[in-house]
Short mmCIF file of C-alpha atoms in Angstrom, two decimals:
data_model
loop_
_atom_site.label_atom_id
_atom_site.label_comp_id
_atom_site.label_asym_id
_atom_site.label_seq_id
_atom_site.Cartn_x
_atom_site.Cartn_y
_atom_site.Cartn_z
CA MET A 146 0.00 0.00 0.00
CA HIS A 147 1.52 3.30 -1.14
CA LEU A 148 1.08 6.47 0.96
CA ALA A 149 2.23 9.87 -0.34
CA VAL A 150 2.65 13.17 1.50
CA VAL A 151 4.24 16.54 0.74
CA ALA A 152 6.08 18.35 3.55
CA CYS A 153 7.60 21.81 3.45
CA GLY A 154 8.40 24.50 5.99
CA ASP A 155 7.45 23.60 9.57
CA ARG A 156 5.50 20.42 8.73
CA LEU A 157 8.12 17.87 9.86
CA GLU A 158 6.48 16.93 13.18
CA GLU A 159 2.96 16.93 11.77
CA THR A 160 4.04 14.60 8.94
CA LEU A 161 5.81 12.21 11.32
CA ILE A 162 2.72 11.98 13.56
CA MET A 163 0.59 11.23 10.49
CA LEU A 164 3.01 8.46 9.44
CA LYS A 165 3.05 7.16 13.01
CA SER A 166 -0.75 6.84 13.03
CA ALA A 167 -0.56 4.96 9.72
CA VAL A 168 2.03 2.48 11.02
CA LEU A 169 0.32 1.97 14.39
CA PHE A 170 -2.86 0.56 12.89
CA SER A 171 -2.02 -0.81 9.43
CA ASN A 172 -2.20 -4.54 8.76
CA ARG A 173 -0.23 -4.79 5.52
CA ARG A 174 3.21 -3.36 4.81
CA LEU A 175 3.34 0.28 3.73
CA CYS A 176 5.48 2.21 1.27
CA PHE A 177 5.88 5.90 2.13
CA HIS A 178 6.54 8.44 -0.63
CA ILE A 179 7.65 11.62 1.15
CA PHE A 180 8.17 14.74 -0.96
CA ALA A 181 10.14 17.25 1.08
CA GLU A 182 12.36 20.31 0.89
CA ASP A 183 16.06 19.43 0.86
CA SER A 184 16.54 20.73 4.40
CA LEU A 185 13.96 18.29 5.77
CA LYS A 186 15.30 15.13 4.12
CA PRO A 187 18.02 14.29 6.73
CA GLU A 188 15.58 15.00 9.56
CA PHE A 189 13.02 12.59 8.13
CA GLU A 190 15.68 9.92 7.67
CA THR A 191 16.96 10.33 11.23
CA LYS A 192 13.54 10.38 12.89
CA LEU A 193 12.20 7.36 11.02
CA LYS A 194 15.31 5.33 11.91
CA GLU A 195 14.68 6.07 15.60
CA TRP A 196 11.40 4.15 15.54
CA PRO A 197 11.59 0.64 17.09
CA SER A 198 12.31 -2.25 14.73
CA SER A 199 8.92 -3.82 15.39
CA TYR A 200 7.45 -0.83 13.54
CA THR A 201 10.17 0.00 10.99
CA LYS A 202 9.74 -3.47 9.50
CA LYS A 203 6.15 -2.51 8.67
CA PHE A 204 7.17 0.10 6.09
CA GLU A 205 9.74 1.29 3.60
CA SER A 206 10.25 4.98 2.86
CA ASN A 207 11.35 6.97 -0.17
CA ILE A 208 12.16 10.67 0.11
CA TYR A 209 12.02 12.86 -2.99
CA PRO A 210 12.87 16.51 -3.72
CA ILE A 211 10.15 18.97 -4.67
CA THR A 212 9.91 19.01 -8.48
CA PHE A 213 7.39 20.28 -11.04
CA SER A 214 7.57 18.86 -14.56
CA VAL A 215 5.63 21.58 -16.40
CA GLY A 216 5.27 25.34 -16.02
CA ASN A 217 7.03 27.70 -13.63
CA ALA A 218 8.38 25.82 -10.58
CA GLN A 219 8.38 28.87 -8.31
CA GLU A 220 4.80 29.66 -9.31
CA TRP A 221 3.68 26.11 -8.48
CA LYS A 222 5.60 26.14 -5.20
CA LYS A 223 3.76 29.24 -3.97
CA LEU A 224 0.29 28.00 -4.93
CA PHE A 225 -1.87 28.11 -1.75
CA LYS A 226 0.42 26.38 0.79
CA PRO A 227 4.16 25.83 0.22
CA CYS A 228 4.70 22.87 -2.11
CA ALA A 229 1.08 21.65 -1.94
CA ALA A 230 0.85 21.62 -5.75
CA GLN A 231 3.45 18.82 -5.80
CA ARG A 232 0.56 16.37 -5.36
CA LEU A 233 -0.70 17.23 -8.85
CA PHE A 234 2.51 15.80 -10.32
CA LEU A 235 2.48 12.41 -8.55
CA PRO A 236 1.17 10.50 -11.61
CA VAL A 237 4.08 11.91 -13.64
CA ILE A 238 6.83 11.36 -11.05
CA LEU A 239 5.84 7.96 -9.63
CA LYS A 240 5.71 6.20 -12.99
CA ASP A 241 6.18 2.72 -11.48
CA VAL A 242 3.43 3.07 -8.87
CA ASP A 243 -0.01 1.78 -9.87
CA SER A 244 -2.13 3.31 -7.09
CA LEU A 245 -1.59 5.40 -3.98
CA LEU A 246 -3.26 7.28 -1.17
CA TYR A 247 -2.26 10.94 -0.89
CA VAL A 248 -2.92 12.78 2.38
CA ASP A 249 -2.13 16.24 3.72
CA THR A 250 0.34 16.44 6.60
CA ASP A 251 -2.47 17.31 9.06
CA VAL A 252 -4.21 13.93 8.71
CA LEU A 253 -4.45 11.18 11.35
CA PHE A 254 -5.49 7.59 10.69
CA LEU A 255 -7.89 6.16 13.29
CA ARG A 256 -8.22 2.80 11.54
CA PRO A 257 -6.03 0.71 9.20
CA ILE A 258 -5.09 2.23 5.84
CA ASP A 259 -6.07 -1.21 4.49
CA ASP A 260 -9.72 -0.19 4.85
CA ILE A 261 -9.59 2.89 2.63
CA TRP A 262 -7.23 1.05 0.26
CA HIS A 263 -10.01 -1.48 -0.34
CA LEU A 264 -12.10 1.31 -1.90
CA LEU A 265 -9.84 1.17 -4.95
CA GLY A 266 -11.53 -2.16 -5.71
CA GLU A 267 -14.91 -0.40 -5.77
CA PHE A 268 -13.96 1.92 -8.65
CA ASN A 269 -15.97 1.32 -11.80
CA SER A 270 -14.30 1.26 -15.23
CA THR A 271 -14.13 5.07 -15.59
CA GLN A 272 -13.20 6.12 -12.05
CA LEU A 273 -9.56 6.95 -11.39
CA ALA A 274 -9.56 9.00 -8.16
CA ALA A 275 -11.59 9.31 -4.97
CA MET A 276 -12.22 12.20 -2.59
CA ALA A 277 -14.81 13.34 -0.06
CA PRO A 278 -17.13 16.34 -0.46
CA GLU A 279 -15.85 19.67 0.88
CA HIS A 280 -19.08 20.01 2.87
CA GLU A 281 -22.27 18.14 3.57
CA ILE A 282 -24.60 21.17 3.60
CA PRO A 283 -24.58 23.46 0.53
CA LYS A 284 -25.87 26.54 2.34
CA ILE A 285 -22.83 26.63 4.65
CA GLY A 286 -20.29 25.18 2.17
CA TRP A 287 -17.44 27.34 0.90
CA TYR A 288 -17.64 26.46 -2.80
CA SER A 289 -21.40 26.78 -3.02
CA ARG A 290 -21.20 30.29 -1.53
CA PHE A 291 -17.94 31.82 -2.73
CA ALA A 292 -16.30 29.91 -5.63
CA ARG A 293 -15.61 31.89 -8.82
CA HIS A 294 -14.69 28.82 -10.86
CA PRO A 295 -16.32 25.47 -11.77
CA TYR A 296 -16.35 22.87 -8.99
CA TYR A 297 -17.53 19.29 -8.55
CA GLY A 298 -21.12 18.56 -7.48
CA THR A 299 -23.09 20.80 -5.13
CA THR A 300 -20.43 21.47 -2.47
CA GLY A 301 -17.09 20.80 -4.17
CA LEU A 302 -14.35 18.37 -3.09
CA ASN A 303 -11.80 18.39 -0.31
CA SER A 304 -8.49 17.01 -1.53
CA GLY A 305 -6.77 16.43 1.83
CA VAL A 306 -7.40 12.68 1.47
CA MET A 307 -7.23 11.43 -2.11
CA LEU A 308 -7.06 7.90 -3.49
CA MET A 309 -5.46 7.78 -6.94
CA ASN A 310 -5.22 5.06 -9.56
CA LEU A 311 -2.10 6.50 -11.19
CA THR A 312 -2.12 4.01 -14.06
CA ARG A 313 -5.58 5.16 -15.13
CA ILE A 314 -4.70 8.84 -14.65
CA ARG A 315 -1.63 8.50 -16.86
CA SER A 316 -3.57 6.83 -19.68
CA ALA A 317 -6.73 9.00 -19.61
CA ARG A 318 -7.61 12.01 -21.71
CA PHE A 319 -9.51 14.64 -19.77
CA LYS A 320 -12.29 16.88 -20.99
CA ASN A 321 -11.60 20.54 -20.24
CA SER A 322 -12.49 24.12 -21.20
CA LEU A 323 -9.30 24.55 -23.24
CA ILE A 324 -9.16 21.97 -26.05
CA PRO A 325 -12.25 20.02 -27.25
CA GLY A 326 -10.33 16.81 -27.95
CA GLY A 327 -9.14 16.39 -24.39
CA LEU A 328 -5.69 16.50 -22.81
CA THR A 329 -3.52 14.14 -20.80
CA TRP A 330 -3.09 14.90 -17.10
CA GLU A 331 0.37 16.43 -17.57
CA GLU A 332 -0.63 18.43 -20.67
CA MET A 333 -3.62 19.90 -18.85
CA LEU A 334 -2.13 21.13 -15.56
CA TYR A 335 -0.31 24.34 -16.48
CA PRO A 336 -2.80 25.68 -19.10
CA LEU A 337 -5.61 25.03 -16.62
CA TYR A 338 -3.75 26.91 -13.90
CA GLN A 339 -3.02 29.82 -16.27
CA LYS A 340 -6.70 30.10 -17.18
CA TYR A 341 -8.06 30.06 -13.63
CA LYS A 342 -5.20 31.39 -11.48
CA ASN A 343 -6.96 34.69 -10.80
CA TYR A 344 -10.12 32.92 -9.65
CA ILE A 345 -8.84 30.18 -7.34
CA THR A 346 -8.42 30.45 -3.57
CA TRP A 347 -7.41 26.96 -2.39
CA GLY A 348 -4.72 26.25 -4.98
CA ASP A 349 -4.36 22.66 -6.13
CA GLN A 350 -7.69 21.68 -4.51
CA ASP A 351 -9.48 24.20 -6.71
CA LEU A 352 -7.71 22.84 -9.81
CA LEU A 353 -8.85 19.32 -8.89
CA ASN A 354 -12.40 20.59 -8.49
CA ILE A 355 -12.24 22.15 -11.96
CA ILE A 356 -10.83 18.93 -13.47
CA PHE A 357 -13.58 16.75 -12.00
CA TYR A 358 -16.30 19.28 -12.82
CA PHE A 359 -15.51 18.54 -16.47
CA ASN A 360 -14.90 14.82 -15.81
CA PRO A 361 -17.40 13.72 -13.11
CA GLU A 362 -17.45 10.14 -14.38
CA CYS A 363 -13.79 9.82 -13.36
CA LEU A 364 -14.44 10.39 -9.65
CA TYR A 365 -15.47 8.05 -6.85
CA VAL A 366 -16.89 10.01 -3.90
CA PHE A 367 -16.30 8.49 -0.48
CA PRO A 368 -18.23 9.63 2.61
CA CYS A 369 -17.18 12.28 5.11
CA GLN A 370 -15.91 9.90 7.83
CA TRP A 371 -12.87 9.28 5.58
CA ASN A 372 -11.95 12.98 5.67
CA TYR A 373 -13.43 14.35 8.88
CA ARG A 374 -12.69 18.04 9.49
CA PRO A 375 -13.69 20.69 12.06
CA ASP A 376 -16.40 21.82 9.63
CA HIS A 377 -18.21 18.55 10.33
CA CYS A 378 -18.81 19.45 13.97
CA MET A 379 -18.01 23.13 14.66
CA TYR A 380 -21.40 24.23 13.27
CA GLY A 381 -23.17 21.23 14.79
CA SER A 382 -22.70 17.60 13.79
CA ASN A 383 -23.30 17.17 10.04
CA CYS A 384 -21.40 14.01 9.06
CA ARG A 385 -23.90 11.17 9.35
CA GLY A 386 -21.33 8.53 8.41
CA ALA A 387 -19.14 9.50 11.36
CA GLU A 388 -22.13 9.51 13.70
CA GLU A 389 -22.95 5.95 12.65
CA GLU A 390 -19.48 4.42 12.19
CA GLY A 391 -17.07 6.82 13.88
CA VAL A 392 -14.31 8.90 12.30
CA SER A 393 -12.01 6.82 10.09
CA ILE A 394 -9.54 9.53 9.03
CA LEU A 395 -9.20 12.81 10.93
CA HIS A 396 -8.16 15.92 8.98
CA GLY A 397 -7.10 18.72 11.30
CA ASN A 398 -7.12 21.59 8.84
CA ARG A 399 -7.41 25.23 9.96
CA GLY A 400 -4.31 24.57 12.12
CA VAL A 401 -6.45 23.04 14.88
CA TYR A 402 -3.70 20.73 16.20
CA HIS A 403 -1.68 23.78 17.20
CA ASP A 404 -4.20 26.20 18.74
CA ASP A 405 -7.06 25.91 21.23
CA LYS A 406 -9.99 26.50 18.88
CA GLN A 407 -10.87 22.80 18.54
CA PRO A 408 -9.47 20.99 21.62
CA THR A 409 -10.93 17.63 20.56
CA PHE A 410 -8.75 17.58 17.44
CA LYS A 411 -5.75 18.83 19.39
CA ALA A 412 -6.21 16.10 22.03
CA LEU A 413 -6.14 13.34 19.40
CA TYR A 414 -3.02 14.77 17.80
CA GLU A 415 -1.13 15.15 21.09
CA VAL A 416 -2.08 11.74 22.47
CA ILE A 417 -0.88 9.99 19.29
CA ARG A 418 2.24 12.18 19.28
CA ASP A 419 3.07 11.29 22.88
CA PHE A 420 2.25 7.57 22.66
CA PRO A 421 5.41 5.46 23.22
CA PHE A 422 5.51 2.92 20.38
CA GLU A 423 5.96 -0.20 22.51
CA ASP A 424 3.36 0.67 25.15
CA ASN A 425 -0.09 -0.85 25.57
CA LEU A 426 -2.53 0.89 23.20
CA PHE A 427 -5.39 1.00 25.67
CA GLN A 428 -3.38 2.16 28.68
CA SER A 429 -1.19 4.70 26.91
CA LEU A 430 -3.41 5.90 24.07
CA TYR A 431 -7.11 5.14 24.47
CA TYR A 432 -7.51 5.91 28.18
CA PRO A 433 -5.51 9.19 27.99
CA LEU A 434 -7.69 10.13 25.03
CA GLN A 435 -10.87 9.52 27.01
CA SER A 436 -9.47 11.61 29.85
CA ARG A 437 -8.53 14.49 27.54
CA PHE A 438 -11.96 14.43 25.93
CA LEU A 439 -13.60 15.14 29.29
CA ASP A 440 -12.04 18.60 29.07
CA THR A 441 -13.62 19.29 25.68
CA VAL A 442 -17.31 18.65 26.40
CA HIS A 443 -18.01 22.40 26.47
CA THR A 444 -17.23 22.62 22.73
CA LEU A 445 -19.50 21.61 19.83
CA CYS A 446 -17.05 18.97 18.61
CA GLY A 447 -16.38 17.77 22.17
CA ARG A 448 -20.06 17.08 22.77
CA ILE A 449 -19.88 14.03 20.50
CA PRO A 450 -16.85 12.09 21.81
CA GLN A 451 -18.24 8.77 20.56
CA VAL A 452 -17.80 10.02 16.97
CA PHE A 453 -14.04 10.34 17.57
CA LEU A 454 -13.61 7.26 19.76
CA LYS A 455 -15.78 4.60 18.11
CA GLN A 456 -13.49 3.64 15.23
CA ILE A 457 -10.20 3.97 17.11
CA GLU A 458 -11.52 1.73 19.92
CA LYS A 459 -12.60 -0.89 17.38
CA THR A 460 -9.20 -0.65 15.66
CA MET A 461 -7.23 -1.05 18.89
CA LYS A 462 -9.24 -4.10 19.88
CA LYS A 463 -8.32 -5.73 16.57
CA VAL A 464 -4.64 -4.83 16.99
CA TYR A 465 -4.66 -6.26 20.51
CA GLU A 466 -6.45 -9.45 19.43
CA ASN A 467 -4.00 -9.96 16.56
CA HIS A 468 -1.07 -9.53 18.92
CA VAL A 469 -2.40 -11.83 21.62
CA ILE A 470 -3.95 -14.53 19.44
CA VAL A 471 -1.61 -14.55 16.45
CA TYR A 472 1.73 -13.54 17.95
CA LEU A 473 1.60 -14.88 21.49
CA GLY A 474 -0.49 -17.88 20.47
CA ALA A 475 2.15 -18.92 17.94
CA ASN A 476 4.78 -18.93 20.67
CA HIS A 477 2.75 -20.75 23.32
CA ARG A 478 1.64 -23.98 21.76
CA TYR A 479 0.27 -26.67 24.02
#
C-alpha cells in the first residue's frame, strides 16, 4: 500500500505523527513516498530510523525533492500552501506506482489504511480517483457560496485525502475548457492553472475541483468519515457517516492541532504524538484520550466524543487481538 505526502516549511512533526498513526494501525506493509524540501530530508531519515524495529519493519520509505515537470516551478511552489501543488505531479513522477493514497500532513489515521485502500476495488471502469465532499450542507459550504470557478457537485471536493489510480490517470484524456479533444493529465495542468489562477483560492484543490467538474465520471466520492474536518462538527454535527461508524480519518485543517480552537482535534493529535511505540494501546493511548476528551465537552465537537472514539476503539481491539492470538499464540503452543 503506497502512501504519499508533501512536507515543506514547519511540517516535519505533523508529517511524522501522520506516518506514526498509519504504522500503528495498518495490517499490511506500507510504502511511504515523502516529498520534502532538501533541508527536511536528513531530519526525516533520522527520525524514522529512531522508531523501534517492530514498527520500521512494517514500512519502507522513499524521500524525494520537490519538483514540477511543467510550467514555472516557483509559481507552483507558492500555490496556496508551500509545495502543496506537488501532489498534482504524482502521476508523472511515480511512474512505477499503480495506485496510492495521498494525504495532507495534518491527517491522522484512526483505523487501518487497508480499509480505505479497499475502496480502490470499488472503482468502476471510468473512475480513477476518490475524494470526499468539501461540505455536507450546501448553504454553509465554501464552494457553493464563494467559488468563482467550476467545482464538482453541489459542495465541491476536499483534496486532503485522495485515493489515486495512477495508471488510469496517466492513460486517460480529460475533458476541459481549453481543447475540445481532451488533454492528458500532464498536458492539462499548467494551461488550466493559467486560465483560472486569478479565480482560485485553495490552490491545487481548486484545480482538482475544476478537473472533476468537467470529468465527473472519473471520480469516486467516499463519505465524510474518511476525511473528517472541524467543519463537520463546529457548526453542529453534520457528518452522518461519522455519527454511525465513527471517524475513520481525521483531517485537522485550519491549524487546529496547534491552537485551542478545537481541543478535541488537538487532544487526538497530542495523544498519538506522545504515545510510546511499545506501550499498551489501551493504557497509553485510548484511556488518555478519554481523559482528555472530558475537558472538551463544552465545545460543539467535544459534545460528540463517541464520533471520535468509536473507530479507534474498534481498531485497537483488533490490533490487541492480533497480537495476543496470532503472535503470542504462535509462541505458546500446548
